[in-house]
mmCIF file of C-alpha atoms in Angstrom:
data_model
loop_
_atom_site.group_PDB
_atom_site.id
_atom_site.type_symbol
_atom_site.label_atom_id
_atom_site.label_comp_id
_atom_site.label_asym_id
_atom_site.label_seq_id
_atom_site.Cartn_x
_atom_site.Cartn_y
_atom_site.Cartn_z
ATOM 1 C CA GLY R 292 -3.011 -9.143 -16.140
ATOM 2 C CA ASP R 293 -2.317 -5.629 -14.962
ATOM 3 C CA SER R 294 1.134 -4.915 -13.551
ATOM 4 C CA VAL R 295 3.401 -2.120 -12.340
ATOM 5 C CA THR R 296 7.173 -2.068 -12.714
ATOM 6 C CA GLN R 297 9.387 0.326 -10.786
ATOM 7 C CA MET R 298 13.089 0.933 -10.955
ATOM 8 C CA GLU R 299 15.022 -1.055 -8.413
ATOM 9 C CA GLY R 300 16.526 0.675 -5.447
ATOM 10 C CA PRO R 301 18.047 1.800 -3.368
ATOM 11 C CA VAL R 302 18.471 5.216 -4.902
ATOM 12 C CA THR R 303 21.038 7.317 -3.037
ATOM 13 C CA LEU R 304 21.201 11.068 -3.643
ATOM 14 C CA SER R 305 22.765 14.089 -2.041
ATOM 15 C CA GLU R 306 20.544 16.800 -0.671
ATOM 16 C CA GLU R 307 19.243 19.209 -3.362
ATOM 17 C CA ALA R 308 19.811 16.665 -6.157
ATOM 18 C CA PHE R 309 17.177 15.951 -8.810
ATOM 19 C CA LEU R 310 15.102 12.826 -8.311
ATOM 20 C CA THR R 311 13.527 10.539 -10.877
ATOM 21 C CA ILE R 312 11.951 7.205 -9.984
ATOM 22 C CA ASN R 313 10.738 5.371 -13.055
ATOM 23 C CA CYS R 314 7.389 3.593 -13.143
ATOM 24 C CA THR R 315 5.787 1.819 -16.090
ATOM 25 C CA TYR R 316 2.531 -0.070 -16.157
ATOM 26 C CA THR R 317 0.594 -2.655 -18.128
ATOM 27 C CA ALA R 318 -3.180 -2.358 -18.122
ATOM 28 C CA THR R 319 -5.987 -3.222 -20.505
ATOM 29 C CA GLY R 320 -8.180 -0.209 -19.784
ATOM 30 C CA TYR R 321 -7.699 3.329 -18.526
ATOM 31 C CA PRO R 322 -6.384 3.036 -14.994
ATOM 32 C CA SER R 323 -5.897 5.673 -12.361
ATOM 33 C CA LEU R 324 -2.259 5.964 -11.278
ATOM 34 C CA PHE R 325 -0.868 6.723 -7.846
ATOM 35 C CA TRP R 326 2.373 7.313 -5.999
ATOM 36 C CA TYR R 327 2.487 6.404 -2.318
ATOM 37 C CA VAL R 328 5.262 7.111 0.198
ATOM 38 C CA GLN R 329 6.133 4.960 3.214
ATOM 39 C CA TYR R 330 8.316 6.330 5.997
ATOM 40 C CA PRO R 331 10.072 3.845 8.315
ATOM 41 C CA GLY R 332 7.682 1.956 10.562
ATOM 42 C CA GLU R 333 4.593 3.588 9.094
ATOM 43 C CA GLY R 334 1.825 2.788 6.645
ATOM 44 C CA LEU R 335 1.581 4.083 3.099
ATOM 45 C CA GLN R 336 0.458 7.648 2.460
ATOM 46 C CA LEU R 337 -0.899 8.849 -0.845
ATOM 47 C CA LEU R 338 1.600 11.273 -2.366
ATOM 48 C CA LEU R 339 -0.113 12.132 -5.648
ATOM 49 C CA LYS R 340 -2.459 10.733 -8.255
ATOM 50 C CA ALA R 341 -3.565 11.119 -11.871
ATOM 51 C CA THR R 342 -6.788 9.770 -13.292
ATOM 52 C CA LYS R 343 -6.424 10.241 -17.068
ATOM 53 C CA ALA R 344 -3.847 10.611 -19.784
ATOM 54 C CA ASP R 345 -1.702 13.772 -19.650
ATOM 55 C CA ASP R 346 -2.836 14.588 -16.110
ATOM 56 C CA LYS R 347 -0.041 15.794 -13.851
ATOM 57 C CA GLY R 348 -0.245 14.947 -10.173
ATOM 58 C CA SER R 349 1.772 17.076 -7.764
ATOM 59 C CA ASN R 350 2.298 17.391 -4.039
ATOM 60 C CA LYS R 351 5.113 18.580 -1.713
ATOM 61 C CA GLY R 352 7.357 19.361 -4.694
ATOM 62 C CA PHE R 353 6.885 15.922 -6.255
ATOM 63 C CA GLU R 354 5.335 15.571 -9.705
ATOM 64 C CA ALA R 355 4.324 12.758 -12.050
ATOM 65 C CA THR R 356 2.657 12.893 -15.458
ATOM 66 C CA TYR R 357 0.346 10.164 -16.781
ATOM 67 C CA ARG R 358 1.852 9.222 -20.156
ATOM 68 C CA LYS R 359 -0.428 6.814 -21.987
ATOM 69 C CA GLU R 360 1.777 6.599 -25.086
ATOM 70 C CA THR R 361 4.697 5.294 -23.039
ATOM 71 C CA THR R 362 2.566 3.714 -20.260
ATOM 72 C CA SER R 363 4.643 5.554 -17.696
ATOM 73 C CA PHE R 364 4.146 7.589 -14.530
ATOM 74 C CA HIS R 365 7.635 8.635 -13.452
ATOM 75 C CA LEU R 366 8.050 10.441 -10.136
ATOM 76 C CA GLU R 367 10.231 13.569 -10.103
ATOM 77 C CA LYS R 368 11.378 16.182 -7.633
ATOM 78 C CA GLY R 369 13.673 19.047 -8.421
ATOM 79 C CA SER R 370 15.541 19.236 -5.106
ATOM 80 C CA VAL R 371 15.344 16.420 -2.571
ATOM 81 C CA GLN R 372 15.741 16.808 1.162
ATOM 82 C CA VAL R 373 16.950 14.385 3.829
ATOM 83 C CA SER R 374 13.348 14.174 5.030
ATOM 84 C CA ASP R 375 12.354 12.662 1.640
ATOM 85 C CA SER R 376 14.180 9.447 2.552
ATOM 86 C CA ALA R 377 11.491 6.775 2.353
ATOM 87 C CA VAL R 378 10.129 4.001 0.172
ATOM 88 C CA TYR R 379 8.043 5.078 -2.818
ATOM 89 C CA PHE R 380 5.377 2.851 -4.373
ATOM 90 C CA CYS R 381 3.788 3.295 -7.774
ATOM 91 C CA ALA R 382 0.282 1.823 -8.121
ATOM 92 C CA LEU R 383 -2.704 1.579 -10.439
ATOM 93 C CA SER R 384 -6.365 0.799 -10.075
ATOM 94 C CA GLN R 385 -9.203 0.338 -12.524
ATOM 95 C CA GLY R 386 -12.320 -1.664 -13.213
ATOM 96 C CA GLY R 387 -14.350 -0.244 -10.350
ATOM 97 C CA GLY R 388 -11.247 0.249 -8.279
ATOM 98 C CA PHE R 389 -11.508 -2.706 -5.891
ATOM 99 C CA LYS R 390 -8.090 -3.996 -6.791
ATOM 100 C CA THR R 391 -4.992 -1.831 -6.568
ATOM 101 C CA ILE R 392 -1.815 -3.153 -8.144
ATOM 102 C CA PHE R 393 1.364 -1.988 -6.409
ATOM 103 C CA GLY R 394 4.902 -1.896 -7.685
ATOM 104 C CA ALA R 395 7.665 -3.427 -5.591
ATOM 105 C CA GLY R 396 8.693 -0.080 -4.112
ATOM 106 C CA THR R 397 11.868 1.981 -4.493
ATOM 107 C CA ARG R 398 13.875 2.966 -1.445
ATOM 108 C CA LEU R 399 15.342 6.483 -1.509
ATOM 109 C CA PHE R 400 18.214 7.589 0.709
ATOM 110 C CA VAL R 401 19.083 11.293 0.765
ATOM 111 C CA LYS R 402 22.455 12.260 2.298
ATOM 112 C CA ALA R 403 23.060 15.631 3.940
ATOM 113 C CA ASP A 33 -10.505 13.213 11.522
ATOM 114 C CA GLY A 34 -11.431 10.119 9.563
ATOM 115 C CA GLY A 35 -8.901 7.350 9.265
ATOM 116 C CA ILE A 36 -7.859 3.785 9.859
ATOM 117 C CA THR A 37 -6.720 2.532 13.250
ATOM 118 C CA GLN A 38 -4.650 -0.604 13.572
ATOM 119 C CA SER A 39 -3.859 -2.130 16.931
ATOM 120 C CA PRO A 40 -1.648 -3.098 18.528
ATOM 121 C CA LYS A 41 1.376 -1.490 16.905
ATOM 122 C CA TYR A 42 3.632 -4.330 18.086
ATOM 123 C CA LEU A 43 2.510 -7.903 18.756
ATOM 124 C CA PHE A 44 4.381 -10.988 19.846
ATOM 125 C CA ARG A 45 3.238 -14.535 19.258
ATOM 126 C CA LYS A 46 4.376 -17.780 20.722
ATOM 127 C CA GLU A 47 4.710 -20.835 18.562
ATOM 128 C CA GLY A 48 1.347 -22.549 18.008
ATOM 129 C CA GLN A 49 -0.681 -19.538 19.066
ATOM 130 C CA ASN A 50 -3.357 -17.697 17.093
ATOM 131 C CA VAL A 51 -3.322 -13.904 17.255
ATOM 132 C CA THR A 52 -5.801 -11.334 15.996
ATOM 133 C CA LEU A 53 -4.876 -7.965 14.543
ATOM 134 C CA SER A 54 -7.451 -5.223 14.750
ATOM 135 C CA CYS A 55 -8.388 -2.802 11.968
ATOM 136 C CA GLU A 56 -11.099 -0.170 12.366
ATOM 137 C CA GLN A 57 -12.055 2.609 9.933
ATOM 138 C CA ASN A 58 -14.392 5.570 10.236
ATOM 139 C CA LEU A 59 -14.186 6.611 6.596
ATOM 140 C CA ASN A 60 -17.453 4.848 5.701
ATOM 141 C CA HIS A 61 -15.581 2.833 3.070
ATOM 142 C CA ASP A 62 -17.147 -0.337 1.716
ATOM 143 C CA ALA A 63 -13.898 -2.125 0.850
ATOM 144 C CA MET A 64 -11.141 -3.182 3.242
ATOM 145 C CA TYR A 65 -7.841 -4.974 2.720
ATOM 146 C CA TRP A 66 -5.033 -6.749 4.558
ATOM 147 C CA TYR A 67 -1.482 -6.756 3.230
ATOM 148 C CA ARG A 68 1.694 -8.348 4.435
ATOM 149 C CA GLN A 69 5.055 -6.597 4.028
ATOM 150 C CA ASP A 70 8.356 -8.347 4.667
ATOM 151 C CA PRO A 71 11.571 -6.355 5.287
ATOM 152 C CA GLY A 72 12.679 -4.533 2.180
ATOM 153 C CA GLN A 73 9.804 -5.973 0.180
ATOM 154 C CA GLY A 74 6.601 -4.745 -1.384
ATOM 155 C CA LEU A 75 3.003 -5.469 -0.416
ATOM 156 C CA ARG A 76 1.304 -8.828 -0.760
ATOM 157 C CA LEU A 77 -2.482 -9.082 -0.523
ATOM 158 C CA ILE A 78 -3.791 -11.488 2.114
ATOM 159 C CA TYR A 79 -7.578 -10.930 2.082
ATOM 160 C CA TYR A 80 -9.986 -8.266 0.971
ATOM 161 C CA SER A 81 -13.630 -7.481 1.534
ATOM 162 C CA GLN A 82 -15.833 -5.499 -0.808
ATOM 163 C CA ILE A 83 -18.846 -5.422 1.479
ATOM 164 C CA VAL A 84 -20.028 -6.514 4.914
ATOM 165 C CA ASN A 85 -20.308 -10.304 5.388
ATOM 166 C CA ASP A 86 -18.258 -10.985 2.271
ATOM 167 C CA PHE A 87 -14.520 -11.412 1.712
ATOM 168 C CA GLN A 88 -12.123 -12.958 -0.805
ATOM 169 C CA LYS A 89 -8.704 -14.545 -0.603
ATOM 170 C CA GLY A 90 -5.781 -12.608 -1.904
ATOM 171 C CA ASP A 91 -2.449 -13.957 -3.077
ATOM 172 C CA ILE A 92 -1.202 -15.359 0.250
ATOM 173 C CA ALA A 93 -4.303 -16.301 2.286
ATOM 174 C CA GLU A 94 -3.006 -19.608 3.651
ATOM 175 C CA GLY A 95 -2.620 -19.507 7.425
ATOM 176 C CA TYR A 96 -4.810 -16.411 7.809
ATOM 177 C CA SER A 97 -8.515 -15.821 8.432
ATOM 178 C CA VAL A 98 -10.746 -12.736 8.479
ATOM 179 C CA SER A 99 -14.275 -11.668 9.274
ATOM 180 C CA ARG A 100 -16.355 -8.672 8.207
ATOM 181 C CA GLU A 101 -19.348 -8.442 10.508
ATOM 182 C CA LYS A 102 -19.388 -4.638 10.557
ATOM 183 C CA LYS A 103 -18.554 -2.089 7.913
ATOM 184 C CA GLU A 104 -16.044 -0.408 10.213
ATOM 185 C CA SER A 105 -14.092 -3.494 11.252
ATOM 186 C CA PHE A 106 -11.974 -6.098 9.436
ATOM 187 C CA PRO A 107 -9.909 -8.141 11.920
ATOM 188 C CA LEU A 108 -7.187 -10.499 10.724
ATOM 189 C CA THR A 109 -6.324 -13.698 12.581
ATOM 190 C CA VAL A 110 -2.887 -15.160 12.071
ATOM 191 C CA THR A 111 -3.295 -18.845 12.815
ATOM 192 C CA SER A 112 -0.740 -21.394 13.924
ATOM 193 C CA ALA A 113 -0.870 -22.765 10.375
ATOM 194 C CA GLN A 114 1.055 -19.686 9.190
ATOM 195 C CA LYS A 115 4.604 -20.957 9.534
ATOM 196 C CA ASN A 116 6.406 -17.678 9.011
ATOM 197 C CA PRO A 117 4.179 -14.955 10.479
ATOM 198 C CA THR A 118 6.896 -12.436 11.360
ATOM 199 C CA ALA A 119 6.114 -9.407 9.198
ATOM 200 C CA PHE A 120 4.577 -5.950 9.067
ATOM 201 C CA TYR A 121 0.814 -6.081 8.486
ATOM 202 C CA LEU A 122 -1.035 -3.230 6.836
ATOM 203 C CA CYS A 123 -4.764 -2.655 6.697
ATOM 204 C CA ALA A 124 -6.340 -0.414 4.076
ATOM 205 C CA SER A 125 -9.778 0.764 3.061
ATOM 206 C CA LEU A 126 -11.249 2.155 -0.115
ATOM 207 C CA ASP A 127 -14.219 3.944 -1.555
ATOM 208 C CA PRO A 128 -14.203 2.166 -4.932
ATOM 209 C CA ALA A 129 -16.107 4.862 -6.797
ATOM 210 C CA ASN A 130 -14.052 6.624 -9.467
ATOM 211 C CA ASN A 131 -10.846 4.647 -8.821
ATOM 212 C CA GLN A 132 -10.031 6.433 -5.589
ATOM 213 C CA PRO A 133 -6.793 5.566 -3.741
ATOM 214 C CA GLN A 134 -6.608 3.184 -0.834
ATOM 215 C CA HIS A 135 -6.147 4.653 2.651
ATOM 216 C CA PHE A 136 -3.733 2.850 4.968
ATOM 217 C CA GLY A 137 -3.364 2.377 8.693
ATOM 218 C CA ASP A 138 -0.011 2.648 10.459
ATOM 219 C CA GLY A 139 0.529 -1.105 10.567
ATOM 220 C CA THR A 140 1.102 -3.832 13.131
ATOM 221 C CA ARG A 141 4.492 -5.485 13.473
ATOM 222 C CA LEU A 142 4.151 -9.142 14.451
ATOM 223 C CA SER A 143 7.095 -11.096 15.824
ATOM 224 C CA ILE A 144 7.564 -14.673 16.995
ATOM 225 C CA LEU A 145 8.887 -15.226 20.506
#
């Protein structure tokens, strides 16, 4: 079945460092891919999405490119801030979209 | 603004007691979902509903029940049969057209007294 694998956390960075959180997926069709962010005590918020191969999603300085050849959707940010500390979830949906498959989440800590 | 409202934000349950978590959405979405999240863990699907008066079990449905009498509402009951109910519960909704993303509420944290 479909699945999403994320790099294990926690990831600890200093402010202004470069961030990469790896995400790879397994899917039989052509899924849409998403990154969600969860701040402490809150629900998940959509951060960015990409619906087809080579699409780049971007928002708030974060970017991810849908790479079909490597089945990847890595999240990147050039300069992280303390306020980016959160848990990040990679996810996919397809087949009419009723089921979304989530990765296990990666916790990011950013130190001042 | 459209969104999903979960209530209460914090809930306490005594042993042997059923409790119901509320989830209401005004996004006009057909599909709704309940997830459970344990500390430091990912999301696990409890139940989902694709349309009014219909719902399906997710991966961890035992000890939980739901109803979907209205499009806007998808309450979750945590029954006394759920032996370890302490967790963070998230409700989500979805317009399934074109693989759109799920929208989430702010969650309810349930604890055992």
